[in-house]
Coordinates of C-alpha atoms in Angstrom, one line a residue:
Chain A
M189 CA -93.0 -75.5 27.9
S190 CA -94.1 -73.9 31.2
A191 CA -94.0 -70.5 29.5
I192 CA -96.4 -71.7 26.7
T193 CA -99.1 -73.0 29.0
F194 CA -98.8 -69.8 31.0
H195 CA -99.5 -67.7 27.9
E196 CA -102.4 -69.9 26.9
D197 CA -103.9 -69.3 30.3
R198 CA -103.5 -65.6 29.9
L199 CA -105.0 -65.7 26.4
E200 CA -108.0 -67.5 27.6
K201 CA -108.6 -65.1 30.4
V202 CA -108.2 -62.1 28.3
M203 CA -110.3 -63.5 25.4
K204 CA -113.3 -63.7 27.8
H205 CA -113.5 -59.9 28.3
P206 CA -115.0 -58.9 25.0
E207 CA -118.0 -61.1 25.7
T208 CA -118.3 -59.8 29.2
I209 CA -118.3 -56.2 28.0
E210 CA -121.1 -57.0 25.5
I211 CA -123.3 -58.6 28.1
A212 CA -122.7 -55.6 30.4
T213 CA -123.6 -52.9 27.9
A214 CA -126.4 -54.8 26.2
G215 CA -128.2 -55.3 29.5
A216 CA -128.1 -51.6 30.5
P217 CA -131.7 -50.5 31.0
A218 CA -132.7 -47.2 32.6
K219 CA -133.4 -48.9 35.9
A220 CA -131.2 -47.9 38.8
R221 CA -128.6 -50.6 39.4
P222 CA -125.0 -50.7 40.5
T223 CA -122.7 -49.7 37.6
P224 CA -121.2 -52.9 36.1
F225 CA -117.4 -53.2 36.8
F226 CA -116.5 -52.7 33.2
E227 CA -118.3 -49.4 33.0
T228 CA -116.6 -47.9 36.0
E229 CA -113.4 -45.8 35.6
R230 CA -111.4 -48.6 37.2
G231 CA -113.1 -51.3 35.1
R232 CA -112.3 -49.5 31.8
A233 CA -108.7 -48.9 32.8
W234 CA -108.4 -52.5 33.7
L235 CA -110.0 -53.6 30.4
A236 CA -107.7 -51.3 28.4
G237 CA -104.7 -52.6 30.3
A238 CA -105.8 -56.2 29.7
G239 CA -106.4 -55.5 26.0
G240 CA -102.9 -53.9 25.8
L241 CA -101.4 -56.9 27.6
F242 CA -103.2 -59.2 25.2
R243 CA -101.9 -57.4 22.2
R244 CA -98.4 -57.5 23.6
M245 CA -98.5 -61.1 24.5
L246 CA -100.1 -62.4 21.4
P247 CA -97.1 -62.4 19.0
P248 CA -94.7 -64.0 21.5
G249 CA -97.4 -66.5 22.5
I250 CA -98.0 -67.5 18.9
G251 CA -94.2 -67.6 18.3
L252 CA -93.7 -70.0 21.2
V253 CA -96.6 -72.3 20.2
L254 CA -95.2 -72.5 16.7
F255 CA -91.8 -73.2 18.0
A256 CA -93.1 -76.1 20.2
L257 CA -95.0 -77.4 17.2
L258 CA -91.9 -77.3 15.0
W259 CA -89.9 -79.0 17.7
H260 CA -92.5 -81.7 18.0
L261 CA -92.5 -82.3 14.2
V262 CA -88.7 -82.5 14.1
A263 CA -88.7 -84.8 17.1
I264 CA -91.2 -87.4 15.7
S265 CA -89.4 -87.5 12.4
S266 CA -86.0 -87.9 13.9
D267 CA -84.3 -90.7 15.7
G268 CA -83.6 -90.0 19.3
L269 CA -84.5 -86.3 19.7
P270 CA -87.0 -86.0 22.5
G271 CA -90.2 -83.9 21.8
P272 CA -91.6 -81.1 24.0
A273 CA -93.8 -83.4 26.0
S274 CA -91.1 -85.9 27.2
T275 CA -88.7 -83.0 27.8
W276 CA -91.4 -81.4 30.0
E277 CA -91.9 -84.6 32.0
A278 CA -88.1 -84.9 32.5
A279 CA -87.9 -81.3 33.6
K280 CA -90.6 -81.9 36.2
T281 CA -88.7 -84.7 37.8
L282 CA -85.5 -82.8 37.6
F283 CA -86.8 -79.7 39.3
A284 CA -88.8 -81.7 41.9
D285 CA -85.5 -82.0 43.9
P286 CA -83.0 -79.4 42.6
F287 CA -80.7 -79.4 45.6
Y288 CA -79.9 -83.0 46.3
D289 CA -76.2 -83.9 46.9
N290 CA -74.9 -87.4 46.2
G291 CA -71.3 -86.5 46.2
P292 CA -69.4 -84.2 43.7
N293 CA -70.4 -86.2 40.6
D294 CA -74.1 -86.3 41.2
M295 CA -75.6 -83.1 42.5
G296 CA -79.0 -81.4 41.9
I297 CA -79.5 -79.1 39.0
G298 CA -79.8 -76.1 41.4
W299 CA -76.3 -76.7 42.7
N300 CA -75.0 -76.9 39.1
I301 CA -76.6 -73.6 38.2
L302 CA -75.4 -71.9 41.4
N303 CA -71.9 -73.1 40.9
S304 CA -71.8 -71.7 37.3
L305 CA -73.3 -68.4 38.5
Y306 CA -70.6 -68.3 41.2
R307 CA -67.8 -68.7 38.7
V308 CA -69.4 -66.1 36.4
G309 CA -69.8 -63.8 39.4
V310 CA -66.2 -64.0 40.5
G311 CA -64.7 -63.8 37.0
F312 CA -67.0 -60.9 36.0
G313 CA -66.5 -59.2 39.4
L314 CA -62.7 -59.3 38.9
A315 CA -63.1 -58.0 35.3
A316 CA -65.2 -55.1 36.6
L317 CA -62.7 -54.4 39.4
V318 CA -59.9 -54.1 36.9
G319 CA -61.8 -53.0 33.8
I320 CA -63.7 -50.0 35.2
P321 CA -60.7 -48.1 36.5
A322 CA -58.7 -49.1 33.4
G323 CA -61.6 -47.7 31.2
F324 CA -61.6 -44.4 33.1
L325 CA -57.8 -44.1 32.7
L326 CA -57.9 -44.9 29.0
G327 CA -60.8 -42.5 28.5
R328 CA -59.1 -39.6 30.4
F329 CA -55.6 -39.9 29.1
A330 CA -55.1 -40.1 25.3
F331 CA -51.5 -41.3 25.8
L332 CA -52.5 -44.4 27.8
S333 CA -55.3 -45.1 25.3
G334 CA -52.8 -45.0 22.5
M335 CA -50.5 -47.4 24.5
A336 CA -53.3 -49.9 25.2
A337 CA -55.0 -49.7 21.8
P338 CA -52.8 -52.3 19.9
I339 CA -52.8 -54.7 22.9
I340 CA -56.6 -54.5 23.2
S341 CA -57.2 -54.9 19.4
L342 CA -54.9 -57.9 19.4
L343 CA -56.3 -59.7 22.4
R344 CA -60.0 -58.9 22.1
P345 CA -60.9 -61.1 19.1
V346 CA -59.2 -64.2 20.7
S347 CA -61.6 -67.0 21.3
P348 CA -62.2 -67.2 25.1
L349 CA -61.3 -70.9 25.2
A350 CA -57.9 -70.3 23.8
W351 CA -57.1 -68.8 27.2
L352 CA -57.9 -72.0 29.1
P353 CA -54.6 -73.8 28.6
I354 CA -52.8 -70.6 29.8
G355 CA -55.0 -70.5 32.8
L356 CA -54.5 -74.2 33.6
M357 CA -50.7 -73.8 33.2
V358 CA -50.6 -70.7 35.5
F359 CA -53.0 -71.9 38.2
K360 CA -52.5 -75.7 37.9
V361 CA -56.1 -76.3 38.9
A362 CA -59.4 -76.1 36.9
E363 CA -61.4 -73.8 39.2
P364 CA -59.3 -70.6 38.9
A365 CA -58.5 -71.4 35.3
S366 CA -62.2 -71.3 34.3
I367 CA -62.6 -68.1 36.4
F368 CA -59.6 -66.7 34.5
V369 CA -61.2 -67.4 31.2
I370 CA -64.4 -65.6 32.3
F371 CA -62.3 -62.7 33.5
I372 CA -60.2 -62.3 30.3
S373 CA -63.1 -62.6 27.9
S374 CA -65.5 -60.3 29.8
I375 CA -63.1 -57.5 30.6
W376 CA -63.0 -56.0 27.1
P377 CA -66.6 -54.7 26.8
I378 CA -66.2 -53.1 30.2
I379 CA -62.9 -51.3 29.3
L380 CA -64.0 -50.2 25.9
N381 CA -67.4 -49.0 26.9
T382 CA -66.2 -47.1 29.9
A383 CA -63.4 -45.5 27.9
A384 CA -65.8 -44.5 25.2
G385 CA -68.2 -43.0 27.8
V386 CA -65.4 -41.0 29.4
A387 CA -64.3 -39.7 26.0
R388 CA -67.9 -38.7 25.3
V389 CA -68.6 -36.7 28.4
P390 CA -70.3 -33.5 27.0
Q391 CA -67.9 -30.6 26.8
D392 CA -70.6 -28.4 28.5
Y393 CA -70.3 -30.4 31.7
M394 CA -66.5 -30.2 31.6
N395 CA -66.8 -26.4 31.1
V396 CA -69.0 -26.2 34.2
A397 CA -66.3 -28.1 36.1
R398 CA -63.6 -25.7 34.8
V399 CA -65.6 -22.6 35.6
L400 CA -66.3 -23.9 39.1
N401 CA -62.6 -25.0 39.4
L402 CA -63.7 -28.3 40.8
S403 CA -61.1 -30.6 42.3
E404 CA -60.2 -33.8 40.3
W405 CA -62.1 -35.9 42.9
K406 CA -65.2 -33.7 42.6
I407 CA -65.0 -33.8 38.8
F408 CA -64.9 -37.6 39.1
T409 CA -67.7 -38.1 41.6
R410 CA -70.1 -35.3 40.4
I411 CA -69.5 -35.2 36.6
L412 CA -67.4 -38.0 35.2
F413 CA -68.8 -41.0 37.0
P414 CA -72.6 -40.1 36.7
S415 CA -72.1 -39.1 33.0
V416 CA -70.2 -42.4 32.2
L417 CA -72.6 -44.6 34.2
P418 CA -75.0 -45.4 31.3
H419 CA -72.0 -46.4 29.1
L420 CA -70.6 -48.4 32.0
M421 CA -73.9 -50.2 32.4
T422 CA -73.9 -51.2 28.7
G423 CA -70.4 -52.5 29.1
I424 CA -71.4 -54.5 32.2
R425 CA -74.4 -56.0 30.4
L426 CA -72.4 -57.1 27.4
S427 CA -69.7 -58.4 29.6
I428 CA -72.1 -60.5 31.7
G429 CA -73.6 -61.8 28.5
V430 CA -70.1 -62.9 27.3
A431 CA -69.3 -64.4 30.7
W432 CA -72.4 -66.5 30.7
L433 CA -71.8 -67.7 27.1
V434 CA -68.2 -68.7 28.0
I435 CA -68.9 -70.5 31.3
V436 CA -70.7 -73.4 29.6
A437 CA -67.9 -74.1 27.2
A438 CA -65.2 -73.7 29.9
E439 CA -66.9 -76.0 32.3
M440 CA -67.3 -78.7 29.6
L441 CA -63.5 -78.7 29.4
T442 CA -62.6 -78.3 33.1
G443 CA -65.3 -80.5 34.7
G444 CA -66.5 -80.0 38.3
V445 CA -70.0 -79.0 39.4
G446 CA -71.6 -76.6 36.9
I447 CA -74.2 -76.4 34.2
G448 CA -71.6 -76.8 31.4
F449 CA -70.1 -80.0 32.9
W450 CA -73.6 -81.2 33.6
V451 CA -74.5 -81.0 29.9
W452 CA -71.4 -83.0 29.1
D453 CA -72.2 -85.5 31.8
E454 CA -75.7 -86.0 30.5
W455 CA -74.3 -86.4 26.9
N456 CA -72.2 -89.2 28.2
N457 CA -75.3 -90.7 29.9
L458 CA -77.1 -90.2 26.6
N459 CA -79.8 -88.3 28.4
V460 CA -80.8 -86.0 25.6
E461 CA -83.9 -84.6 27.5
H462 CA -81.6 -83.2 30.1
I463 CA -79.4 -81.6 27.5
L464 CA -82.4 -79.8 26.0
I465 CA -83.4 -78.7 29.5
A466 CA -79.9 -77.4 30.1
I467 CA -80.2 -75.4 26.9
F468 CA -83.4 -73.8 28.2
I469 CA -81.8 -73.1 31.6
V470 CA -78.8 -71.4 30.0
G471 CA -81.1 -69.3 27.9
I472 CA -83.4 -68.4 30.7
V473 CA -80.7 -67.5 33.2
G474 CA -78.9 -65.5 30.5
L475 CA -82.2 -63.6 29.8
L476 CA -82.8 -63.0 33.5
L477 CA -79.2 -61.6 34.0
E478 CA -79.7 -59.3 30.9
Q479 CA -83.1 -58.1 32.0
T480 CA -82.0 -57.4 35.6
L481 CA -79.1 -55.3 34.2
V482 CA -81.4 -53.5 31.8
L483 CA -83.7 -52.6 34.7
I484 CA -80.7 -51.3 36.7
A485 CA -79.4 -49.4 33.7
K486 CA -82.8 -47.7 33.4
R487 CA -82.4 -46.4 36.9
F488 CA -79.3 -44.5 35.8
N489 CA -80.6 -43.0 32.6
Y490 CA -81.1 -39.3 33.2
E491 CA -82.3 -38.1 29.8
Chain B
M793 CA -64.3 0.9 41.1
H794 CA -63.3 2.3 37.7
N795 CA -62.1 0.1 35.0
Y796 CA -63.0 -3.0 36.9
L797 CA -62.5 -5.3 33.9
Q798 CA -59.8 -4.3 31.5
I799 CA -59.1 -5.9 28.1
E800 CA -56.1 -4.5 26.3
N801 CA -55.1 -5.4 22.7
A802 CA -56.5 -8.9 23.1
K803 CA -56.0 -11.2 20.1
M804 CA -57.3 -14.7 19.6
V805 CA -55.8 -17.0 17.0
F806 CA -57.0 -20.6 16.6
D807 CA -54.9 -23.3 15.1
T808 CA -57.3 -25.2 12.8
K809 CA -56.7 -27.9 10.2
Q810 CA -57.1 -25.2 7.5
G811 CA -54.3 -23.2 9.2
R812 CA -54.2 -20.3 11.6
F813 CA -57.5 -18.5 12.0
T814 CA -57.5 -15.1 13.6
A815 CA -60.9 -14.8 15.4
L816 CA -60.4 -11.6 17.3
T817 CA -57.9 -8.8 17.0
D818 CA -57.2 -5.4 18.7
I819 CA -59.9 -5.8 21.4
N820 CA -59.8 -3.0 23.8
L821 CA -62.6 -2.6 26.4
T822 CA -63.0 -1.5 29.9
V823 CA -66.0 -2.3 32.1
K824 CA -66.9 -0.5 35.3
Q825 CA -68.2 -2.3 38.3
G826 CA -71.9 -2.8 38.2
E827 CA -72.1 -2.2 34.5
F828 CA -74.3 -4.2 32.2
I829 CA -72.5 -4.8 28.8
T830 CA -73.9 -6.7 25.9
L831 CA -71.8 -8.0 23.0
I832 CA -73.8 -8.0 19.8
G833 CA -72.8 -9.0 16.2
H834 CA -73.5 -11.4 13.4
S835 CA -72.9 -15.1 13.8
G836 CA -69.2 -16.0 13.7
C837 CA -68.1 -12.5 14.8
G838 CA -66.3 -13.9 17.8
K839 CA -68.6 -12.5 20.5
S840 CA -68.7 -15.8 22.3
T841 CA -65.0 -16.2 21.8
L842 CA -64.5 -12.8 23.5
M843 CA -66.7 -13.9 26.4
N844 CA -64.7 -17.2 26.7
L845 CA -61.6 -15.1 27.0
V846 CA -63.0 -13.3 30.0
A847 CA -64.3 -16.6 31.4
G848 CA -60.8 -18.0 31.0
L849 CA -62.2 -21.0 29.0
N850 CA -59.9 -19.8 26.1
E851 CA -56.6 -18.1 26.6
A852 CA -55.8 -15.0 24.6
T853 CA -53.0 -15.5 22.0
D854 CA -51.9 -11.9 22.7
G855 CA -52.9 -9.0 24.9
V856 CA -53.9 -8.6 28.5
L857 CA -57.1 -9.2 30.4
L858 CA -57.3 -7.8 34.0
L859 CA -60.2 -8.3 36.5
A860 CA -59.9 -6.1 39.6
E861 CA -56.2 -5.5 38.7
K862 CA -55.4 -9.2 38.5
E863 CA -54.6 -11.0 35.3
I864 CA -57.1 -13.6 34.1
R865 CA -55.5 -17.0 33.9
G866 CA -57.8 -19.8 33.3
P867 CA -61.4 -20.1 34.5
G868 CA -62.5 -19.4 38.0
P869 CA -65.7 -19.0 40.0
E870 CA -65.2 -15.2 40.4
R871 CA -66.2 -15.1 36.7
A872 CA -69.4 -17.2 36.7
V873 CA -70.8 -18.3 33.4
V874 CA -74.4 -18.9 32.4
F875 CA -74.2 -21.2 29.4
Q876 CA -76.5 -21.0 26.4
N877 CA -77.8 -24.5 26.8
H878 CA -78.0 -24.2 30.7
S879 CA -75.5 -27.0 31.2
L880 CA -77.2 -28.3 34.3
L881 CA -76.0 -31.7 35.5
P882 CA -79.0 -34.0 34.9
W883 CA -78.2 -36.3 37.8
L884 CA -78.4 -33.5 40.4
T885 CA -81.6 -31.7 41.5
C886 CA -81.9 -28.0 41.0
F887 CA -80.7 -27.7 44.6
G888 CA -77.8 -30.0 44.0
N889 CA -76.7 -28.1 40.9
V890 CA -76.6 -24.8 42.7
H891 CA -75.2 -26.4 45.9
L892 CA -72.2 -27.8 43.9
A893 CA -71.2 -24.2 43.0
V894 CA -71.9 -22.8 46.5
E895 CA -69.9 -25.6 48.1
R896 CA -67.0 -25.0 45.9
V897 CA -66.8 -21.2 46.6
F898 CA -67.8 -21.0 50.2
G899 CA -67.4 -24.6 51.4
G900 CA -63.9 -23.9 52.9
H901 CA -65.0 -21.4 55.5
E902 CA -68.8 -21.6 56.1
S903 CA -71.0 -24.1 57.9
K904 CA -73.2 -26.6 56.1
A905 CA -76.3 -24.8 57.2
R906 CA -75.1 -21.6 55.8
L907 CA -74.3 -23.3 52.4
K908 CA -77.8 -24.6 52.4
E909 CA -79.2 -21.2 53.1
R910 CA -77.2 -19.6 50.3
T911 CA -78.4 -22.3 47.8
Q912 CA -82.0 -21.8 48.8
A913 CA -81.6 -18.0 48.7
A914 CA -80.2 -18.2 45.1
L915 CA -83.1 -20.4 43.9
E916 CA -85.6 -18.1 45.6
L917 CA -84.0 -15.1 43.9
V918 CA -84.9 -16.6 40.5
G919 CA -88.3 -17.7 41.8
L920 CA -87.6 -21.4 41.9
G921 CA -87.9 -22.0 45.7
H922 CA -90.7 -24.4 45.0
A923 CA -88.9 -26.5 42.3
M924 CA -85.7 -26.9 44.4
H925 CA -85.9 -30.7 44.6
K926 CA -86.8 -31.4 41.0
H927 CA -84.4 -32.7 38.5
P928 CA -83.6 -30.7 35.4
N929 CA -85.6 -33.0 33.1
E930 CA -88.7 -32.3 35.2
I931 CA -88.7 -28.5 34.6
S932 CA -89.2 -26.3 31.5
G933 CA -86.4 -24.7 29.4
G934 CA -87.0 -21.3 31.0
M935 CA -86.8 -22.8 34.5
K936 CA -83.6 -24.6 33.6
Q937 CA -82.0 -21.3 32.5
R938 CA -83.1 -19.7 35.7
V939 CA -81.4 -22.5 37.7
G940 CA -78.3 -21.7 35.6
I941 CA -78.6 -18.1 36.6
A942 CA -79.1 -19.0 40.2
R943 CA -76.0 -21.3 40.1
A944 CA -73.9 -18.4 38.7
L945 CA -75.2 -15.8 41.1
A946 CA -74.9 -18.0 44.1
M947 CA -71.1 -17.9 43.6
E948 CA -71.2 -14.1 44.2
P949 CA -69.0 -13.6 41.1
K950 CA -67.2 -10.4 40.3
V951 CA -68.5 -10.6 36.8
L952 CA -71.5 -12.6 35.5
L953 CA -70.9 -13.8 32.0
M954 CA -73.9 -14.9 30.0
D955 CA -73.6 -16.6 26.6
E956 CA -76.9 -16.0 24.7
P957 CA -78.7 -17.2 27.9
F958 CA -82.2 -16.8 26.4
G959 CA -81.4 -17.7 22.8
A960 CA -83.1 -21.1 23.0
L961 CA -86.3 -19.9 24.7
D962 CA -89.6 -18.8 23.2
A963 CA -90.3 -15.0 23.0
L964 CA -92.7 -14.9 26.0
T965 CA -90.5 -16.9 28.3
R966 CA -87.5 -14.8 27.2
A967 CA -89.3 -11.5 28.0
G968 CA -90.2 -12.8 31.4
L969 CA -86.6 -13.8 32.1
Q970 CA -85.2 -10.5 30.9
D971 CA -87.5 -8.6 33.3
E972 CA -86.4 -11.0 36.1
L973 CA -82.7 -10.5 35.1
M974 CA -83.1 -6.7 35.3
R975 CA -84.6 -7.1 38.8
I976 CA -81.8 -9.4 40.0
V977 CA -79.1 -7.1 38.6
R978 CA -80.7 -4.2 40.4
E979 CA -80.9 -6.1 43.7
T980 CA -77.4 -7.5 43.5
G981 CA -75.5 -4.8 41.7
A982 CA -73.9 -7.5 39.5
T983 CA -71.4 -6.6 36.7
V984 CA -72.7 -8.5 33.6
I985 CA -71.3 -9.2 30.2
M986 CA -73.9 -10.8 28.0
V987 CA -73.6 -12.1 24.5
T988 CA -76.7 -11.7 22.4
H989 CA -77.9 -11.5 18.8
D990 CA -81.2 -9.8 19.8
V991 CA -81.3 -6.1 19.3
D992 CA -84.3 -5.4 21.6
E993 CA -82.7 -7.5 24.3
A994 CA -79.5 -5.5 24.0
V995 CA -81.1 -2.1 24.2
L996 CA -83.5 -3.1 27.0
L997 CA -80.8 -4.6 29.3
S998 CA -77.5 -2.8 28.6
D999 CA -75.7 0.2 29.9
R1000 CA -73.5 -0.1 26.9
I1001 CA -73.8 -2.1 23.8
V1002 CA -70.5 -3.4 22.3
M1003 CA -71.1 -3.9 18.6
M1004 CA -68.6 -6.2 16.8
T1005 CA -67.5 -6.3 13.2
N1006 CA -67.7 -9.5 11.2
G1007 CA -65.0 -12.1 11.4
P1008 CA -62.4 -13.2 10.6
S1009 CA -60.2 -10.8 12.6
A1010 CA -63.3 -9.4 14.2
T1011 CA -62.9 -6.4 16.5
I1012 CA -65.1 -3.9 18.3
G1013 CA -66.8 -1.7 15.7
E1014 CA -68.8 0.8 17.9
I1015 CA -69.8 1.1 21.5
L1016 CA -73.2 2.6 22.1
E1017 CA -74.2 4.1 25.5
V1018 CA -77.7 3.3 26.4
T1019 CA -78.9 6.3 28.5
L1020 CA -82.4 5.1 29.1
P1021 CA -83.3 5.6 32.8
R1022 CA -83.7 2.6 35.1
P1023 CA -85.8 0.8 36.1
R1024 CA -86.8 0.1 32.5
D1025 CA -90.3 -1.1 31.6
R1026 CA -90.6 -2.8 28.2
L1027 CA -94.2 -1.5 27.8
L1028 CA -93.3 2.1 28.4
L1029 CA -90.2 1.8 26.2
A1030 CA -92.3 0.8 23.3
D1031 CA -93.5 4.5 23.0
N1032 CA -90.1 6.0 23.9
P1033 CA -88.4 7.8 21.0
D1034 CA -84.9 7.4 22.6
Y1035 CA -85.5 3.7 22.7
H1036 CA -86.3 3.6 19.0
H1037 CA -83.4 5.8 18.2
L1038 CA -81.0 3.5 20.0
R1039 CA -82.5 0.5 18.5
G1040 CA -82.2 2.1 15.0
Q1041 CA -78.5 2.7 15.6
V1042 CA -77.8 -0.9 16.5
M1043 CA -79.8 -2.0 13.5
A1044 CA -77.9 0.4 11.2
F1045 CA -74.6 -1.0 12.5
L1046 CA -75.7 -4.6 12.0
Y1047 CA -77.5 -4.4 8.7
Q1048 CA -75.8 -1.5 6.9
K1049 CA -72.3 -1.1 8.0
Q1050 CA -71.5 -4.8 8.6
R1051 CA -73.4 -6.0 5.6
R1052 CA -71.3 -3.8 3.4
L1053 CA -68.2 -5.1 5.0
E1054 CA -69.3 -8.6 4.5
K1055 CA -69.6 -8.0 0.7
A1056 CA -66.2 -6.3 0.6
A1057 CA -64.5 -9.2 2.3

């Protein structure tokens, strides 16, 4: 909801400019007067920028408004599904105090999000720690890749939650078990993309390395690693996406403080507004994670 | 030194999916120190393969290659290569690309300041002192190729190997770089083997032109001495009858003798 009002604000602001420009050009007599803002170099650039922004924001703005409308229609014709307005009200109270702490079963939404992010961070971090070197080894040595291929093809399609009982059995406690599930489900994109990147290092670069007779370490730091980095970033992005998908489901089963368990808890309380809010939170956090990684990946694109 | 680079009975056979493919056979060539040799021939005649043998990127199936009386085994910085597509590392600046080579060759026994000096000197030699800190994607194709040449020269190689270094450039840029290459070779006394398919380029730059027959089983057809005095000026050569005679000989080899062979094959 907040996103929609924000866009409407923008739209209104931007919509005003065409009128402004008309007034400015129509009232342009020969008399000496300060150049109106929209006729100066900066003004035109600003206007062009605002026009571009308007054109870019228009389709997503309309999309969100229609979505809210549809939601509203479904809500009034259904029994129990809250509409956009009541969800917005609930969100305002919820986010008024995100970091309260009334014991482990009643903590603010902020704590729940942070706990989930922490689990994703640890699970994903371990996956990267193991997956990146593994990917480099598999990409560099065809024999190892051949050895690992059947295992990876067998384990990769397994639903992440199928690992949870194994995790619980091995670790006895819920916390490391859910981290284990994140680890095992997010490691595959890292391994596979890194290995593919290593296998695809242009032969030209390797020829340079051969002519210069570079040491294995120099080949790794100066040629292999920078060349693989874009692929590696793709792997990391996919992997974080998977990790964030899985955490909600894993926490529903294991409990504790976290956005997944919070959803389940609110379902038991029959607080459907909060479930809808949780869906938005999961979506927005996922989007932010993805966009951050896209930004970082851009930094490493040399083409 | 006489017979600086010696190639004796070199043969190159590739194992392909269609069976064994003899790319080169009976290659015999000696190159003197400071000589400029071009390899010319139709596409697929194995001229790049021959250069790769000297570079050590491919190993000859048969025969011997000697450089300064040592057998060539694998690639090494004393045989620097300027690649056709420049092959600069895009994540390093021009300075970084050249420095990587300098560091590898001289890093063991020279100070950091001296390595930096060498790198800068190499870039200034090719007229890129001002673009030192740019990345390859920020400079033109001709400039990239010049960085490639700077990288190769900075290694102070015994032989400079160039695989169609100006093939991907437009005619004007190419002419500029040819002139610059002649100046650099004059200043450094480098021994050069260059692969080309451009007759004018071969005549302008070479001391000898090695003309290769068509593949498969390509070999050296004729070797043409280019006796034109140095320094050479492309404008003056345009009216030089010797130049046109030499040019005609290369053309005759490429378009009469080798064309006929192609039909016979």
